Amino acid sequence: MAVATHCPYCALQCGMHLRVAGERVSIERRDFPTNRGGLCQKGWTAAELLDSPERLRTPLARDRRDAPLRPVGWDEALERVVTGIRDAQRSGRDRVAVFGGGGLTNEKAYLLGKFARVALRTPNIDYNGRFCMSSAAAAGNRAFGVDRGLPFPLSDIPAADAILLVGSNAAETMPPFMQWIAAQRQRGGSLIVVDPRRTPTARNATLHLQVTPGTDLALVNALLHIAITTGGVDADYVAERTTGFADVRRAVAAYWPERVEAITGVTVAEQRAAVELLARASTAMVLTARGAEQHAKGTDTVSALINLALALGLPGRPGSGYGCLTGQGNGQGGREHGQKADQLPGYRRIDDPAARAHVAHVWGIDPDELPAAGRSAYELLSSLGTADGPRALLVVGSNVAVSAPNASRVRDRLAALDFLAVSDIVLSETAALADVVLPTTQWAEEGGTMTNLEGRVLLRSQAVAPPPGVRSDLEVISELARRLNAPGTWPTDAEAVFDELRTASAGGIADYSGISYERIAAEDGVFWPCPSSDHPGTPRLFADAFATPDGQARFVAVEHRPAAEDLDATYPVYFTTGRVLAQYQSGAQTRRVRALREAADEAFVEIHPDLAGRLDVIDGDRVRVVSRRGEAVAPVRITDTIRADTVFMPFHWGDAGCANLVTHDALDPTSRMPEFKVCAVRVEAVA
Ligand code: SF4
């Protein structure tokens, strides 16, 4: 039997078949529109997750903080969670918090958001997708009135004559995506990559702009400056489809290429070459990823890129536009249905009275009972156990002890809680700190929908029975709601939850009301918005109008500013982070897969030969990377593909090589995205 499903990892959500023969589960090619049969090493090896010896198969609990975790029955585990919640609630409903994940299905994200608002009546729910693409979401909302990663299908990419790709190493993070770029290049299209590292993606580009970390915004304002002064602006498009260009033109007037060369390290000639490639293309795309977004000015940086795209007349035109390459498997859907502190299902705002009334009606409560917006992800984590912060936390499918910035502070805050419960498939670094651990079903053991980077809603079908002793997150949330005497209905069947989600999303920006499991299976996914069962879905947005009140896209004038932490004599090197081919996010899943462990079994520090010479280290020597917040230790990889003033670490490990022990927790004022991508460090050889 072969079951059509999708990879458990990134936002490309590659289609695959799972063939089940007795105990053996193998992965086979599936010709799905996003990946056309392609999978990366993570996808091909994903079946090993299903029978990992490290898989949790029974709830765990500890009797005291300093006691070891011991196996317990489900009834005891759930009662412990209810007691932990009730004890914390004696000081106020907001003393209980929920932290979700961008890998959860839409159904789980929806039910978790409902659980926080209806069963717990707490405003404090957010998720690790805040760390993923919230800056692009905020910039998309303020320019277009909607946030959907790509407003067009992946299959449009080959039609772009030029692509500006900022802060994405897709060749390693989502290799099957590169077939679309390859097709674009085969057509004669050009690719401009902006990245401090000459990554495998950058190596294949027409032009690589090796920018100083934290200076993308200045660079992009200079590109727009050049486009304006060289006649590259599409004046008709700007006049007919946008507002606010005059302010942006004034703002970028100060971004002389020579001045920006001094800020960014990108030469005037390179800047001009990039603009020439973009401006002479009849179709072009601007695509961003975490490199542009994970900064304390990430929203403004993406706004600068959207300004450039609008000035060139791209969004809404065939083969053209602006888009964000979402990272996590359901980073998109995870925030559309209520898992984010300020949102209700259907991408509704929690401070909108009409949205509150609609969702409260679906949930069978009074709108006044719905909490207000809560704290954003890092603010929530850093408030745990403080005088006015949450005393109890439920984490579902997230490994914040590894994935949050300034990880040692986050671990301290987790330790300061009165009660921590974690639901996961393995004993992640975060689960290992919990008072109660709830073992749940994963991926192929359960059904559910995901929304990929194109806004395509996909069906992940159950292919195998879960091991005895584990329960689905839907069952856990529903049972906790029942034990807490929550009002309303709490279905445990994924399709029943999806049907409720459809009703809750109806009329919202992300309207799923016309999408059904049957349609998803029959149509290779359905693009939102899809407001009725006879609506075809919306693969392309903005052809006629933007989702703003007047239908016009909005330019937003933005200014470059330095990173939260600049170099000085004590911390003279930039530090940046990212991913490697064989690992995914905090590594909680992929570190448990043998082939992936063998391919990438520990962190490393990528440094330039000049810095290696000054430190007197050779490949494989261990170095200590020290910031004002902490330090990480890992072997060096010496390469001239990185800038001489910058070091890079992947962030998939939680031990001494945990890159987030070093990263900065400065937040973007709009998106509340932490500044993962740049801080100041010193590097020391370890004796
Ligand atoms: Fe596809 Fe991403 Fe899975 Fe790789 S990790 S197979 S790119 S969905």
XYZ file of C-alpha atoms and ligand atoms in Angstrom:
695
model
C 0.000 0.000 0.000
C 1.412 3.416 -0.944
C -0.010 6.453 0.820
C 0.294 9.898 -0.773
C 1.619 12.369 1.778
C 4.256 15.055 2.395
C 7.663 15.396 4.013
C 7.600 16.136 7.774
C 10.042 19.012 7.574
C 10.311 22.303 5.675
C 7.840 24.674 4.043
C 8.309 23.234 0.577
C 6.269 20.277 1.878
C 7.510 17.992 -0.878
C 5.058 15.314 -1.936
C 6.084 11.706 -1.331
C 4.580 8.241 -1.180
C 4.951 6.115 1.920
C 4.927 2.409 1.104
C 4.002 0.265 4.069
C 4.811 -3.464 3.926
C 4.346 -5.067 7.330
C 6.736 -3.371 9.714
C 8.714 -1.787 6.910
C 7.939 1.767 5.761
C 9.780 3.168 2.768
C 9.615 6.436 0.886
C 8.917 6.585 -2.824
C 8.854 9.325 -5.401
C 5.627 11.280 -5.860
C 5.167 13.618 -8.773
C 3.684 16.538 -6.837
C 3.561 20.085 -8.293
C 5.935 21.638 -5.728
C 8.815 19.162 -5.924
C 8.006 17.109 -9.065
C 9.401 13.955 -7.485
C 12.462 15.558 -5.903
C 13.319 15.159 -2.206
C 16.380 16.168 -0.247
C 18.287 13.801 2.024
C 16.057 14.764 4.942
C 12.955 13.769 3.018
C 14.351 10.476 1.739
C 15.339 9.408 5.271
C 12.230 10.661 7.089
C 10.739 7.179 7.589
C 13.494 6.395 10.081
C 11.832 8.836 12.477
C 8.895 6.472 12.789
C 10.782 3.734 14.615
C 13.534 5.756 16.209
C 14.756 4.053 19.387
C 14.599 7.494 21.002
C 10.887 7.787 20.343
C 8.847 8.567 23.466
C 6.258 5.854 24.080
C 4.945 6.673 27.516
C 4.297 9.879 29.483
C 7.046 10.942 31.853
C 6.898 12.998 35.032
C 9.204 13.977 37.847
C 8.200 14.177 41.488
C 10.441 17.141 42.316
C 12.455 19.503 40.168
C 15.676 17.718 41.043
C 14.199 14.224 40.613
C 14.602 12.268 37.363
C 11.759 11.833 34.902
C 9.952 8.512 35.400
C 7.321 6.750 33.274
C 3.739 7.406 34.391
C 0.293 6.591 33.043
C -1.691 9.014 30.903
C -4.218 9.716 33.624
C -1.526 10.740 36.108
C 0.306 12.818 33.501
C -2.816 14.718 32.437
C -3.888 15.286 36.050
C -0.441 16.691 36.794
C -0.848 19.114 33.871
C -4.310 20.175 35.059
C -3.012 20.689 38.609
C -0.045 22.705 37.324
C -2.403 24.919 35.319
C -4.892 25.378 38.166
C -2.165 26.214 40.680
C -0.776 28.918 38.388
C -4.238 30.292 37.594
C -4.760 31.175 41.260
C -2.585 34.241 40.544
C -4.459 35.065 37.334
C -5.457 33.515 34.027
C -2.452 35.076 32.292
C -0.119 33.122 34.573
C -0.501 30.153 32.239
C 1.098 30.264 28.797
C 1.143 28.084 25.689
C 3.974 27.863 23.171
C 3.328 26.132 19.847
C 5.323 25.244 16.775
C 5.493 25.928 13.070
C 5.522 22.190 12.396
C 2.052 21.611 13.842
C -0.754 20.869 11.407
C -3.404 23.518 10.817
C -5.789 21.470 12.942
C -3.381 21.371 15.898
C -2.528 25.060 15.586
C -6.225 25.916 15.477
C -7.177 23.756 18.441
C -4.197 24.981 20.467
C -5.220 28.607 19.867
C -8.776 27.788 20.881
C -7.512 25.926 23.959
C -5.492 28.955 25.104
C -8.355 31.412 24.597
C -11.342 29.277 25.642
C -10.064 26.633 28.069
C -7.271 28.641 29.698
C -8.608 32.166 28.984
C -5.014 33.344 28.701
C -3.672 35.897 26.213
C -0.260 34.248 26.406
C 0.091 32.020 23.367
C 2.690 32.359 20.654
C 4.821 30.006 18.587
C 8.259 29.524 17.135
C 7.069 30.739 13.730
C 7.632 34.176 15.263
C 11.319 33.306 14.873
C 10.847 32.249 11.253
C 9.236 34.794 8.918
C 7.329 37.257 11.075
C 9.260 40.207 9.640
C 8.216 39.290 6.104
C 4.664 38.808 7.371
C 4.631 42.275 8.959
C 6.116 43.939 5.885
C 3.735 42.081 3.572
C 0.771 43.147 5.645
C 1.721 46.799 5.624
C 2.452 46.876 1.881
C -0.126 44.478 0.441
C -2.678 44.090 3.255
C -2.047 40.347 3.342
C 0.743 37.985 4.329
C 1.098 34.900 2.173
C 4.682 33.632 1.696
C 4.557 33.417 -2.079
C 1.610 35.177 -3.739
C 2.160 32.940 -6.765
C 2.891 29.228 -7.325
C 6.461 27.939 -7.513
C 5.822 27.083 -11.152
C 5.843 30.828 -11.956
C 9.503 31.146 -10.973
C 11.021 29.951 -14.280
C 9.187 32.763 -16.060
C 11.192 35.441 -14.224
C 13.944 36.975 -16.337
C 15.741 38.103 -13.182
C 15.507 37.031 -9.540
C 16.897 38.903 -6.541
C 17.260 36.318 -3.754
C 18.085 37.853 -0.387
C 19.253 35.802 2.584
C 18.338 32.353 1.293
C 20.579 29.342 0.899
C 17.866 27.265 -0.744
C 20.387 24.910 -2.356
C 21.042 23.522 1.147
C 17.838 24.268 3.028
C 15.326 23.108 0.407
C 17.229 21.575 -2.545
C 14.164 20.536 -4.606
C 13.232 24.230 -4.777
C 16.349 24.821 -6.870
C 14.824 22.988 -9.858
C 12.638 26.070 -10.360
C 15.692 28.316 -10.286
C 17.527 25.917 -12.624
C 14.640 26.131 -15.101
C 14.746 29.920 -14.824
C 18.491 29.944 -15.477
C 18.091 27.556 -18.432
C 15.699 30.048 -19.985
C 18.510 32.579 -19.797
C 17.324 34.253 -16.594
C 19.736 35.855 -14.160
C 20.026 35.255 -10.418
C 21.347 37.808 -7.946
C 22.066 36.462 -4.457
C 22.626 38.673 -1.413
C 24.388 36.776 1.375
C 27.453 37.315 3.617
C 28.539 33.783 2.639
C 29.301 32.373 -0.786
C 26.877 29.537 -0.213
C 26.127 26.783 -2.728
C 23.186 28.976 -3.777
C 25.380 32.048 -4.231
C 28.035 30.078 -6.141
C 25.560 29.416 -8.929
C 24.337 32.994 -9.159
C 24.916 35.462 -11.966
C 25.929 37.972 -9.320
C 26.707 37.495 -5.644
C 26.564 40.546 -3.388
C 28.569 39.500 -0.300
C 27.066 42.018 2.050
C 28.259 42.890 5.563
C 25.876 41.220 8.049
C 23.110 43.564 9.155
C 23.333 45.987 6.217
C 20.846 44.592 3.695
C 18.514 47.530 4.202
C 21.132 50.079 3.195
C 22.024 47.993 0.152
C 18.427 47.723 -1.018
C 17.795 51.440 -0.540
C 20.848 52.038 -2.719
C 19.498 49.698 -5.400
C 16.279 51.709 -5.452
C 18.300 54.939 -5.493
C 20.122 53.683 -8.588
C 16.893 52.479 -10.225
C 15.402 55.954 -9.756
C 18.435 57.829 -11.039
C 18.868 55.547 -14.059
C 15.236 55.599 -15.161
C 14.464 52.053 -14.045
C 11.216 52.877 -12.226
C 7.933 51.774 -13.802
C 6.172 55.114 -13.468
C 2.825 53.922 -14.852
C 2.654 51.034 -12.405
C 3.661 53.277 -9.495
C 0.960 55.787 -10.426
C -1.804 53.256 -11.025
C -1.204 50.612 -8.374
C 0.632 52.168 -5.433
C 0.659 54.977 -2.876
C 3.495 56.594 -0.935
C 6.268 56.576 -3.531
C 7.211 60.239 -2.993
C 8.244 59.567 0.628
C 10.320 56.570 -0.395
C 11.991 58.497 -3.212
C 12.963 61.175 -0.699
C 14.237 58.575 1.790
C 16.444 56.699 -0.671
C 17.918 59.891 -2.118
C 20.485 59.788 0.691
C 21.632 56.261 -0.193
C 24.376 57.153 -2.604
C 26.042 54.023 -3.956
C 29.455 55.213 -2.751
C 28.119 55.792 0.769
C 26.406 52.398 0.738
C 29.569 50.674 -0.486
C 31.237 51.882 2.717
C 28.342 50.526 4.827
C 27.782 47.199 3.082
C 31.043 46.241 1.411
C 29.175 45.809 -1.886
C 30.942 47.839 -4.538
C 29.264 50.545 -6.575
C 29.850 48.476 -9.701
C 28.126 45.468 -8.143
C 25.189 47.602 -7.040
C 24.811 49.029 -10.543
C 25.122 45.590 -12.128
C 22.328 44.267 -9.906
C 19.996 47.111 -10.831
C 20.779 46.709 -14.501
C 19.879 43.009 -14.390
C 16.603 43.777 -12.612
C 15.598 46.858 -14.578
C 16.239 45.422 -18.022
C 14.282 42.239 -17.237
C 10.733 42.241 -18.496
C 9.750 39.910 -15.659
C 11.488 39.790 -12.275
C 11.039 38.515 -8.732
C 12.343 39.619 -5.359
C 12.490 36.712 -2.887
C 13.521 36.900 0.758
C 14.275 34.435 3.519
C 15.651 34.455 7.035
C 18.895 36.219 6.135
C 16.943 39.377 5.380
C 14.266 38.906 8.007
C 15.918 37.765 11.253
C 17.100 41.188 12.336
C 15.952 43.882 14.746
C 15.143 45.828 11.579
C 13.924 42.835 9.558
C 10.489 44.308 8.859
C 12.016 47.495 7.487
C 14.512 45.495 5.427
C 11.697 43.528 3.805
C 9.783 46.780 3.305
C 12.811 48.148 1.450
C 12.768 45.068 -0.783
C 9.037 45.401 -1.394
C 9.593 49.095 -2.209
C 12.139 48.024 -4.828
C 9.732 45.430 -6.255
C 6.914 47.978 -6.414
C 9.101 50.618 -8.036
C 10.054 48.081 -10.703
C 6.353 47.310 -11.209
C 6.546 43.626 -10.234
C 3.847 42.531 -7.719
C 0.714 41.218 -9.405
C 2.306 40.805 -12.818
C 2.769 37.380 -14.468
C 6.216 35.907 -13.841
C 7.000 38.703 -11.416
C 6.476 39.764 -7.829
C 7.723 39.734 -4.280
C 7.634 36.593 -2.136
C 9.049 35.104 1.062
C 10.419 31.568 1.228
C 8.891 30.341 4.487
C 11.096 28.007 6.514
C 9.074 25.748 8.794
C 6.725 23.093 7.454
C 3.600 24.921 8.565
C 5.029 28.326 9.438
C 2.343 29.800 7.166
C -0.733 27.905 8.359
C 0.497 27.938 11.941
C -0.066 31.658 12.219
C -3.227 31.840 10.143
C -5.410 30.014 12.615
C -4.784 31.479 16.019
C -1.464 30.225 17.328
C 0.074 33.704 17.197
C -0.422 36.089 20.121
C -2.308 38.705 18.121
C -4.324 36.560 15.711
C -7.532 34.575 15.539
C -8.446 31.935 12.914
C -8.676 33.082 9.312
C -5.762 35.484 9.844
C -8.071 37.737 11.830
C -6.738 40.327 14.233
C -7.574 39.649 17.849
C -8.176 43.368 18.471
C -10.827 43.604 15.714
C -14.316 43.590 17.325
C -15.942 41.995 14.263
C -13.290 39.250 14.180
C -13.760 38.579 17.898
C -17.531 38.370 17.473
C -17.250 35.914 14.573
C -14.780 33.584 16.264
C -16.497 33.785 19.678
C -19.743 32.741 17.988
C -18.053 29.700 16.413
C -16.549 28.817 19.797
C -19.829 29.321 21.659
C -18.583 32.013 24.039
C -19.172 35.708 24.564
C -16.697 37.929 22.653
C -15.834 39.659 25.929
C -14.507 36.360 27.231
C -11.806 36.276 24.542
C -8.479 37.504 25.910
C -6.608 40.369 24.248
C -3.293 39.993 22.424
C -0.545 38.375 24.472
C 3.228 38.603 24.506
C 5.272 37.734 21.424
C 7.373 34.550 21.460
C 10.643 35.828 22.904
C 8.938 38.313 25.211
C 6.786 35.471 26.466
C 9.780 33.190 27.038
C 11.794 35.873 28.773
C 8.880 36.701 31.100
C 8.470 33.129 32.372
C 8.721 32.902 36.138
C 9.115 36.661 36.598
C 6.998 38.705 39.040
C 4.227 39.333 36.509
C 4.978 36.530 34.064
C 3.475 33.086 33.514
C 4.150 30.456 36.206
C 3.071 27.461 34.101
C 3.831 26.699 30.457
C 2.614 24.104 27.976
C 4.976 23.652 25.008
C 3.679 21.745 21.994
C 6.095 20.691 19.265
C 8.797 23.263 19.888
C 12.353 23.010 21.210
C 12.857 26.527 22.543
C 15.854 25.584 24.698
C 17.779 25.268 21.413
C 15.890 27.419 18.915
C 15.301 30.643 20.878
C 17.908 33.402 20.890
C 20.020 33.973 23.997
C 19.309 30.341 24.858
C 20.883 30.348 28.296
C 18.468 33.062 29.409
C 15.563 31.074 27.977
C 16.735 27.954 29.833
C 16.948 29.996 33.054
C 13.391 31.241 32.541
C 12.112 27.704 31.898
C 13.791 26.616 35.133
C 12.096 29.481 36.993
C 8.603 28.184 36.162
C 6.504 26.431 38.780
C 5.351 23.986 36.129
C 6.459 23.031 32.621
C 4.726 20.466 30.414
C 6.050 19.522 26.968
C 4.333 17.528 24.260
C 6.759 16.022 21.744
C 7.786 12.851 19.938
C 11.287 12.633 21.466
C 12.952 13.904 24.621
C 14.125 17.198 23.134
C 16.347 19.527 25.142
C 13.183 21.397 26.183
C 11.272 18.231 27.083
C 14.209 17.142 29.231
C 13.574 20.209 31.441
C 9.841 19.505 31.880
C 7.876 18.373 34.907
C 5.592 16.348 32.632
C 6.341 15.056 29.118
C 3.460 13.936 26.892
C 4.431 11.562 24.024
C 2.441 12.335 20.917
C 1.905 11.048 17.407
C 3.939 12.384 14.529
C 3.593 13.066 10.851
C 2.721 9.734 9.170
C 0.902 8.421 12.253
C -1.857 11.036 12.044
C -3.880 12.981 9.496
C -3.980 16.719 9.044
C -3.381 19.641 6.729
C -0.383 21.879 6.224
C -0.110 25.156 4.306
C 3.094 25.388 2.341
C 5.163 28.378 1.291
C 2.874 29.030 -1.680
C -0.293 29.230 0.459
C -1.276 25.810 -0.893
C -3.238 23.792 1.669
C -2.026 20.173 1.612
C -3.189 16.911 3.102
C -0.889 14.754 5.153
C -2.573 11.380 5.343
C -2.076 8.819 8.058
C 0.027 5.953 6.708
C 0.907 3.892 9.779
C -0.582 3.170 13.184
C 1.076 5.061 16.041
C 2.973 3.031 18.633
C 0.909 1.981 21.623
C 1.181 4.481 24.469
C 1.204 7.699 22.440
C -1.748 10.010 21.767
C -2.318 12.702 19.186
C -1.965 16.351 20.169
C -5.642 16.765 19.281
C -6.560 14.064 21.815
C -4.314 15.642 24.453
C -5.674 19.163 23.952
C -9.275 17.922 23.942
C -8.816 15.866 27.077
C -7.137 18.750 28.908
C -10.017 21.023 27.843
C -12.515 18.485 29.182
C -10.695 18.147 32.502
C -10.573 21.941 32.795
C -14.364 22.089 32.213
C -13.920 24.228 29.103
C -17.113 25.212 27.277
C -17.759 24.207 23.663
C -16.815 21.191 21.595
C -13.339 19.675 21.389
C -13.186 17.212 18.503
C -10.247 14.814 18.265
C -10.674 13.779 14.639
C -8.492 15.922 12.358
C -11.115 16.304 9.645
C -13.736 17.354 12.197
C -11.325 19.969 13.560
C -10.643 21.142 10.001
C -14.363 21.545 9.377
C -14.610 23.771 12.466
C -11.518 25.694 11.306
C -13.204 26.280 7.935
C -16.168 27.887 9.669
C -13.942 29.951 11.950
C -11.876 31.175 8.983
C -14.885 32.025 6.798
C -14.811 35.664 5.750
C -11.265 36.151 7.072
C -8.179 37.009 5.037
C -7.065 33.371 5.053
C -10.472 31.975 4.198
C -10.417 28.163 4.104
C -14.174 27.686 4.111
C -14.312 26.231 0.591
C -11.461 23.765 1.167
C -12.178 20.153 2.071
C -10.004 17.066 2.493
C -11.597 15.659 -0.660
C -10.716 18.730 -2.697
C -7.149 18.838 -1.426
C -6.613 15.199 -2.409
C -8.272 15.609 -5.802
C -6.630 18.924 -6.742
C -3.051 18.498 -5.406
C -3.817 21.090 -2.744
C -5.983 24.201 -2.748
C -4.658 27.770 -2.467
C -6.287 30.133 0.040
C -8.361 32.265 0.006
C -11.043 29.811 -1.055
C -14.369 31.135 0.247
C -16.755 28.520 -1.164
C -16.788 24.936 -2.329
C -17.198 26.044 -5.957
C -14.374 28.617 -5.733
C -11.205 27.445 -7.540
C -8.826 28.746 -4.847
C -6.359 31.582 -5.427
C -2.924 30.538 -6.714
C -2.067 34.142 -7.671
C -2.805 37.230 -5.612
C -2.774 40.906 -6.612
C -3.513 40.566 -10.344
C -6.218 43.235 -10.140
C -5.911 44.758 -6.679
C -4.010 44.491 -3.421
C -5.736 43.523 -0.173
C -5.566 47.058 1.210
C -8.711 49.161 1.772
C -8.121 51.134 -1.454
C -6.677 48.231 -3.430
C -3.339 50.026 -3.816
C 0.016 48.680 -2.605
C 1.706 50.924 -0.048
C 5.302 52.081 -0.238
C 6.828 52.464 3.236
C 9.852 54.733 3.661
C 12.521 52.982 5.746
C 15.995 53.943 6.941
C 19.072 51.839 7.565
C 20.303 51.670 11.135
C 23.179 49.703 12.645
C 22.689 46.244 14.092
C 21.743 46.110 17.775
C 25.348 45.237 18.538
C 28.255 46.489 16.452
C 31.869 45.384 16.472
C 34.339 46.755 19.021
C 37.766 45.885 20.336
C 36.446 43.171 22.670
C 34.013 41.631 20.194
C 35.605 42.315 16.790
C 33.901 39.714 14.563
C 30.349 39.422 13.171
C 28.464 36.250 14.052
C 25.728 34.842 11.866
C 23.741 31.595 11.878
C 21.900 29.325 9.473
C 21.155 25.774 8.439
C 22.954 22.859 6.806
C 21.657 20.382 4.264
C 21.317 17.370 6.546
C 19.671 18.946 9.594
C 16.407 20.767 10.212
C 15.680 23.538 12.728
C 16.610 22.593 16.324
C 17.521 19.084 15.133
C 15.089 17.396 17.540
C 13.912 15.163 14.685
C 16.824 15.055 12.251
C 19.509 14.421 14.874
C 17.655 11.124 15.517
C 18.106 9.922 11.907
C 21.313 7.923 11.440
C 22.124 9.007 7.874
C 21.632 12.655 8.790
C 23.751 12.287 11.917
C 26.500 10.738 9.841
C 26.286 13.588 7.341
C 26.272 16.334 9.986
C 26.848 15.165 13.537
C 27.925 18.328 15.300
C 28.050 22.069 15.020
C 30.989 23.848 13.408
C 32.329 27.354 13.097
C 32.975 28.527 9.562
C 35.843 31.028 9.504
C 37.927 32.772 6.859
C 41.604 31.749 6.375
C 42.758 35.205 7.549
C 41.008 34.777 10.887
C 42.219 31.172 11.124
C 45.764 32.431 10.614
C 45.405 35.030 13.355
C 44.029 32.386 15.727
C 46.643 29.862 14.620
C 44.046 27.120 14.084
C 43.659 24.508 11.362
C 40.567 22.671 10.142
C 39.019 20.661 12.965
C 40.605 22.598 15.834
C 38.040 23.674 18.376
C 37.296 27.337 18.932
C 35.191 29.215 21.420
C 32.792 31.827 20.059
C 32.043 34.361 22.807
C 29.385 37.075 22.844
C 28.060 39.253 25.657
C 25.386 36.598 26.291
C 27.292 33.334 26.238
C 29.648 31.098 24.357
C 29.605 28.097 22.055
C 32.445 25.673 21.338
C 32.821 23.745 18.079
C 35.454 22.698 15.527
C 36.416 25.167 12.806
C 35.911 24.821 9.095
C 38.225 27.151 7.254
C 36.840 28.538 4.010
C 37.250 31.593 1.860
C 33.530 31.548 1.088
C 32.832 33.623 4.179
C 33.749 37.245 4.732
C 36.966 37.760 6.679
C 35.096 39.771 9.340
C 32.356 37.170 9.910
C 31.950 33.688 11.388
C 29.010 31.355 10.789
C 27.485 28.568 12.863
C 24.523 26.296 12.067
C 21.951 26.274 14.871
C 20.789 22.645 14.952
C 22.524 21.483 18.130
C 21.770 21.996 21.805
C 25.030 21.068 23.483
C 28.177 23.195 23.796
C 27.827 23.878 20.074
C 24.467 25.606 20.515
C 24.699 28.711 18.339
C 21.832 30.368 20.177
C 23.909 30.582 23.354
C 25.622 33.389 21.444
C 22.844 35.111 19.452
C 21.284 38.445 20.316
C 17.746 38.830 21.653
C 17.140 42.355 20.338
C 13.663 42.421 18.785
C 12.220 44.041 15.693
C 9.804 46.723 16.966
C 7.036 45.633 14.582
C 7.327 41.875 14.094
C 9.080 41.123 17.431
C 11.502 38.957 15.443
C 14.821 38.427 17.304
C 18.112 39.428 15.722
C 19.392 35.910 15.053
C 21.453 36.882 12.046
C 24.011 39.298 13.446
C 25.826 40.066 16.670
C 29.379 40.792 17.763
C 31.668 38.033 19.031
C 35.271 37.180 19.652
C 36.729 33.860 18.623
C 39.321 32.072 20.748
C 41.290 28.921 20.069
C 40.538 26.203 22.618
C 43.704 24.726 24.053
Fe 11.417 18.770 0.621
Fe 12.000 20.346 2.665
Fe 11.457 17.775 3.058
Fe 13.731 18.431 1.911
S 13.114 18.943 4.008
S 12.327 16.828 1.230
S 13.109 20.231 0.731
S 10.056 19.346 2.300
